[in-house]
C-alpha atoms as a PDB file:
ATOM      1  CA  MET A   1      44.589   5.834  65.493  1.00  0.00           C
ATOM      2  CA  LYS A   2      47.335   8.278  66.439  1.00  0.00           C
ATOM      3  CA  ASN A   3      47.487  11.555  64.582  1.00  0.00           C
ATOM      4  CA  GLN A   4      50.936  10.728  63.105  1.00  0.00           C
ATOM      5  CA  ALA A   5      49.573   7.508  61.608  1.00  0.00           C
ATOM      6  CA  ILE A   6      46.791   9.238  59.676  1.00  0.00           C
ATOM      7  CA  PRO A   7      49.011  10.841  56.981  1.00  0.00           C
ATOM      8  CA  ILE A   8      51.166   7.720  56.704  1.00  0.00           C
ATOM      9  CA  ARG A   9      48.146   5.471  56.250  1.00  0.00           C
ATOM     10  CA  TYR A  10      46.552   7.762  53.678  1.00  0.00           C
ATOM     11  CA  GLY A  11      49.881   8.163  51.881  1.00  0.00           C
ATOM     12  CA  PHE A  12      50.030   4.421  51.328  1.00  0.00           C
ATOM     13  CA  PHE A  13      46.342   4.365  50.265  1.00  0.00           C
ATOM     14  CA  ILE A  14      47.013   7.085  47.692  1.00  0.00           C
ATOM     15  CA  ALA A  15      50.111   5.251  46.433  1.00  0.00           C
ATOM     16  CA  ALA A  16      48.155   2.002  46.117  1.00  0.00           C
ATOM     17  CA  ALA A  17      45.419   3.764  44.137  1.00  0.00           C
ATOM     18  CA  LEU A  18      48.008   5.364  41.835  1.00  0.00           C
ATOM     19  CA  ILE A  19      49.699   2.014  41.257  1.00  0.00           C
ATOM     20  CA  VAL A  20      46.401   0.244  40.516  1.00  0.00           C
ATOM     21  CA  TYR A  21      45.432   3.027  38.098  1.00  0.00           C
ATOM     22  CA  PHE A  22      48.811   2.791  36.330  1.00  0.00           C
ATOM     23  CA  LEU A  23      48.582  -0.988  36.059  1.00  0.00           C
ATOM     24  CA  LEU A  24      45.051  -0.698  34.684  1.00  0.00           C
ATOM     25  CA  LEU A  25      46.307   1.723  32.040  1.00  0.00           C
ATOM     26  CA  SER A  26      49.160  -0.667  31.335  1.00  0.00           C
ATOM     27  CA  LEU A  27      46.741  -3.542  30.746  1.00  0.00           C
ATOM     28  CA  LEU A  28      44.832  -1.357  28.291  1.00  0.00           C
ATOM     29  CA  GLY A  29      48.034  -0.220  26.579  1.00  0.00           C
ATOM     30  CA  LEU A  30      47.426   3.425  27.527  1.00  0.00           C
ATOM     31  CA  HIS A  31      50.199   3.866  30.087  1.00  0.00           C
ATOM     32  CA  THR A  32      52.502   5.690  27.643  1.00  0.00           C
ATOM     33  CA  ASN A  33      49.952   8.426  26.919  1.00  0.00           C
ATOM     34  CA  PRO A  34      50.830  11.363  29.206  1.00  0.00           C
ATOM     35  CA  TYR A  35      47.282  12.751  29.175  1.00  0.00           C
ATOM     36  CA  PHE A  36      46.074   9.893  31.361  1.00  0.00           C
ATOM     37  CA  SER A  37      48.515  10.965  34.072  1.00  0.00           C
ATOM     38  CA  LEU A  38      46.305  14.000  34.700  1.00  0.00           C
ATOM     39  CA  PHE A  39      43.963  11.680  36.592  1.00  0.00           C
ATOM     40  CA  ASN A  40      46.833  11.073  39.040  1.00  0.00           C
ATOM     41  CA  ALA A  41      46.155  14.547  40.433  1.00  0.00           C
ATOM     42  CA  VAL A  42      42.513  13.612  40.970  1.00  0.00           C
ATOM     43  CA  ILE A  43      43.481  10.431  42.835  1.00  0.00           C
ATOM     44  CA  THR A  44      46.031  12.333  44.915  1.00  0.00           C
ATOM     45  CA  GLY A  45      43.539  15.116  45.587  1.00  0.00           C
ATOM     46  CA  VAL A  46      40.846  12.773  46.824  1.00  0.00           C
ATOM     47  CA  GLY A  47      43.331  11.020  49.106  1.00  0.00           C
ATOM     48  CA  ILE A  48      44.726  14.261  50.531  1.00  0.00           C
ATOM     49  CA  TYR A  49      41.219  15.627  51.080  1.00  0.00           C
ATOM     50  CA  TRP A  50      40.186  12.565  53.078  1.00  0.00           C
ATOM     51  CA  CYS A  51      43.474  12.610  54.989  1.00  0.00           C
ATOM     52  CA  ILE A  52      42.965  16.216  56.090  1.00  0.00           C
ATOM     53  CA  LYS A  53      39.295  15.558  56.877  1.00  0.00           C
ATOM     54  CA  LYS A  54      40.166  12.526  59.018  1.00  0.00           C
ATOM     55  CA  TYR A  55      42.921  14.491  60.757  1.00  0.00           C
ATOM     56  CA  GLN A  56      40.474  17.307  61.489  1.00  0.00           C
ATOM     57  CA  GLU A  57      37.957  14.822  62.930  1.00  0.00           C
ATOM     58  CA  TYR A  58      40.699  13.373  65.121  1.00  0.00           C
ATOM     59  CA  LYS A  59      41.847  16.779  66.379  1.00  0.00           C
ATOM     60  CA  GLY A  60      38.359  18.227  66.761  1.00  0.00           C
ATOM     61  CA  VAL A  61      37.958  21.882  67.670  1.00  0.00           C
ATOM     62  CA  LYS A  62      41.681  22.456  68.200  1.00  0.00           C
ATOM     63  CA  PHE A  63      42.512  21.849  64.549  1.00  0.00           C
ATOM     64  CA  LYS A  64      45.469  24.017  63.547  1.00  0.00           C
ATOM     65  CA  TYR A  65      46.160  25.049  59.963  1.00  0.00           C
ATOM     66  CA  GLN A  66      49.840  24.074  60.173  1.00  0.00           C
ATOM     67  CA  LYS A  67      49.094  20.587  61.447  1.00  0.00           C
ATOM     68  CA  GLY A  68      46.457  19.954  58.792  1.00  0.00           C
ATOM     69  CA  PHE A  69      48.807  21.265  56.112  1.00  0.00           C
ATOM     70  CA  MET A  70      51.556  18.938  57.331  1.00  0.00           C
ATOM     71  CA  ALA A  71      49.156  15.975  57.323  1.00  0.00           C
ATOM     72  CA  GLY A  72      48.271  16.638  53.682  1.00  0.00           C
ATOM     73  CA  ILE A  73      51.884  17.214  52.639  1.00  0.00           C
ATOM     74  CA  VAL A  74      53.153  14.090  54.399  1.00  0.00           C
ATOM     75  CA  SER A  75      50.465  11.889  52.849  1.00  0.00           C
ATOM     76  CA  GLY A  76      51.130  13.320  49.385  1.00  0.00           C
ATOM     77  CA  PHE A  77      54.904  13.022  49.706  1.00  0.00           C
ATOM     78  CA  ILE A  78      54.710   9.427  50.952  1.00  0.00           C
ATOM     79  CA  ALA A  79      52.409   8.557  48.046  1.00  0.00           C
ATOM     80  CA  THR A  80      54.789  10.238  45.598  1.00  0.00           C
ATOM     81  CA  PHE A  81      57.820   8.449  46.997  1.00  0.00           C
ATOM     82  CA  VAL A  82      56.161   5.013  46.917  1.00  0.00           C
ATOM     83  CA  PHE A  83      54.721   5.548  43.426  1.00  0.00           C
ATOM     84  CA  THR A  84      58.066   6.819  42.086  1.00  0.00           C
ATOM     85  CA  LEU A  85      59.774   3.749  43.534  1.00  0.00           C
ATOM     86  CA  PHE A  86      57.183   1.496  41.885  1.00  0.00           C
ATOM     87  CA  PHE A  87      57.497   3.415  38.619  1.00  0.00           C
ATOM     88  CA  GLY A  88      61.263   2.909  38.613  1.00  0.00           C
ATOM     89  CA  ILE A  89      60.929  -0.810  39.262  1.00  0.00           C
ATOM     90  CA  TYR A  90      58.278  -1.129  36.559  1.00  0.00           C
ATOM     91  CA  ALA A  91      60.309   0.817  33.971  1.00  0.00           C
ATOM     92  CA  THR A  92      63.508  -1.144  34.594  1.00  0.00           C
ATOM     93  CA  ASN A  93      62.287  -4.669  35.343  1.00  0.00           C
ATOM     94  CA  PHE A  94      58.823  -5.318  33.942  1.00  0.00           C
ATOM     95  CA  ASP A  95      58.536  -3.405  30.661  1.00  0.00           C
ATOM     96  CA  ALA A  96      61.814  -2.994  28.804  1.00  0.00           C
ATOM     97  CA  THR A  97      60.204  -1.014  25.970  1.00  0.00           C
ATOM     98  CA  PHE A  98      58.362   1.411  28.250  1.00  0.00           C
ATOM     99  CA  LEU A  99      60.963   4.210  28.194  1.00  0.00           C
ATOM    100  CA  ASN A 100      61.398   3.940  24.424  1.00  0.00           C
ATOM    101  CA  GLU A 101      57.621   4.148  23.941  1.00  0.00           C
ATOM    102  CA  ILE A 102      57.513   7.302  26.049  1.00  0.00           C
ATOM    103  CA  ALA A 103      60.401   8.790  24.054  1.00  0.00           C
ATOM    104  CA  GLN A 104      58.717   8.036  20.729  1.00  0.00           C
ATOM    105  CA  GLY A 105      55.459   9.544  21.901  1.00  0.00           C
ATOM    106  CA  ARG A 106      57.214  12.780  22.871  1.00  0.00           C
ATOM    107  CA  ARG A 107      59.496  12.889  19.809  1.00  0.00           C
ATOM    108  CA  ALA A 108      62.514  12.783  22.071  1.00  0.00           C
ATOM    109  CA  GLU A 109      65.733  10.874  21.753  1.00  0.00           C
ATOM    110  CA  ASN A 110      65.486   7.135  22.242  1.00  0.00           C
ATOM    111  CA  ASN A 111      67.962   7.123  25.102  1.00  0.00           C
ATOM    112  CA  ILE A 112      65.972   8.675  27.939  1.00  0.00           C
ATOM    113  CA  SER A 113      67.543   7.759  31.242  1.00  0.00           C
ATOM    114  CA  VAL A 114      65.537   6.186  34.011  1.00  0.00           C
ATOM    115  CA  ALA A 115      66.853   8.810  36.426  1.00  0.00           C
ATOM    116  CA  ALA A 116      65.461  11.631  34.297  1.00  0.00           C
ATOM    117  CA  ILE A 117      62.035  10.023  34.098  1.00  0.00           C
ATOM    118  CA  LEU A 118      61.991   9.307  37.836  1.00  0.00           C
ATOM    119  CA  PHE A 119      63.021  12.895  38.556  1.00  0.00           C
ATOM    120  CA  VAL A 120      60.106  14.180  36.466  1.00  0.00           C
ATOM    121  CA  VAL A 121      57.638  11.767  38.097  1.00  0.00           C
ATOM    122  CA  ALA A 122      58.802  12.710  41.595  1.00  0.00           C
ATOM    123  CA  THR A 123      58.800  16.439  40.871  1.00  0.00           C
ATOM    124  CA  MET A 124      55.297  16.300  39.419  1.00  0.00           C
ATOM    125  CA  GLY A 125      54.069  14.320  42.418  1.00  0.00           C
ATOM    126  CA  PHE A 126      55.649  16.609  45.008  1.00  0.00           C
ATOM    127  CA  ALA A 127      54.417  19.760  43.250  1.00  0.00           C
ATOM    128  CA  SER A 128      50.899  18.354  42.873  1.00  0.00           C
ATOM    129  CA  SER A 129      50.809  17.350  46.530  1.00  0.00           C
ATOM    130  CA  LEU A 130      51.904  20.810  47.639  1.00  0.00           C
ATOM    131  CA  ILE A 131      49.368  22.660  45.470  1.00  0.00           C
ATOM    132  CA  ILE A 132      46.504  20.292  46.267  1.00  0.00           C
ATOM    133  CA  THR A 133      47.180  20.461  50.013  1.00  0.00           C
ATOM    134  CA  PHE A 134      47.385  24.236  49.963  1.00  0.00           C
ATOM    135  CA  SER A 135      44.120  24.423  48.005  1.00  0.00           C
ATOM    136  CA  PHE A 136      42.203  22.059  50.268  1.00  0.00           C
ATOM    137  CA  MET A 137      43.418  23.720  53.441  1.00  0.00           C
ATOM    138  CA  GLN A 138      41.492  26.832  52.386  1.00  0.00           C
ATOM    139  CA  PHE A 139      38.322  24.814  53.005  1.00  0.00           C
ATOM    140  CA  PHE A 140      39.473  23.402  56.334  1.00  0.00           C
ATOM    141  CA  LYS A 141      40.995  26.455  58.007  1.00  0.00           C
ATOM    142  CA  SER A 142      39.124  28.403  60.625  1.00  0.00           C
ATOM    143  CA  SER A 143      37.463  31.595  59.477  1.00  0.00           C
ATOM    144  CA  TRP A 144      38.508  34.930  60.926  1.00  0.00           C
ATOM    145  CA  ASN A 145      35.120  36.295  59.978  1.00  0.00           C
ATOM    146  CA  THR A 146      33.247  35.508  63.186  1.00  0.00           C
ATOM    147  CA  LYS A 147      30.917  37.588  65.346  1.00  0.00           C
ATOM    148  CA  GLU A 148      33.615  37.813  68.021  1.00  0.00           C
ATOM    149  CA  THR A 149      36.210  39.128  65.572  1.00  0.00           C
ATOM    150  CA  ASN A 150      33.790  41.588  63.966  1.00  0.00           C
ATOM    151  CA  LYS A 151      32.830  42.891  67.417  1.00  0.00           C
ATOM    152  CA  ASN A 152      36.513  43.487  68.291  1.00  0.00           C
ATOM    153  CA  ILE A 153      37.194  45.232  64.992  1.00  0.00           C
ATOM    154  CA  ALA A 154      34.144  47.517  65.270  1.00  0.00           C
ATOM    155  CA  SER A 155      35.218  48.717  68.733  1.00  0.00           C
END
């Protein structure tokens, strides 16, 4: 597997997991409750973690922070784009009352536009991907606190 394919593959895995989770909530009638969308960050986090881990295994010792960060960001952004596309198709074609149910739950006006909802979904996904990737890269980056570095500093 080439290193460019790792984030793309994991991005589609994350998107598929998000879609399955949303459809499961939809079957249970819970898809309009915004509190269940918090689990989206968990799904995205697990996917980004495994993407970075797989990328690190592929690169081995020469794992660079920037490349690992880009792998996590790309996988998260692909997942966000695919899920936002699915969300738009679902809200406009499969459940005509979905947007009204969201508006009633938030005490908003009944005429929420699809574009506004998609903007919020995409922004939340991109922001979550950025924060999660940055957080996980703290675990994967190389430490500067090595015997070699301490020896050079003490001199």
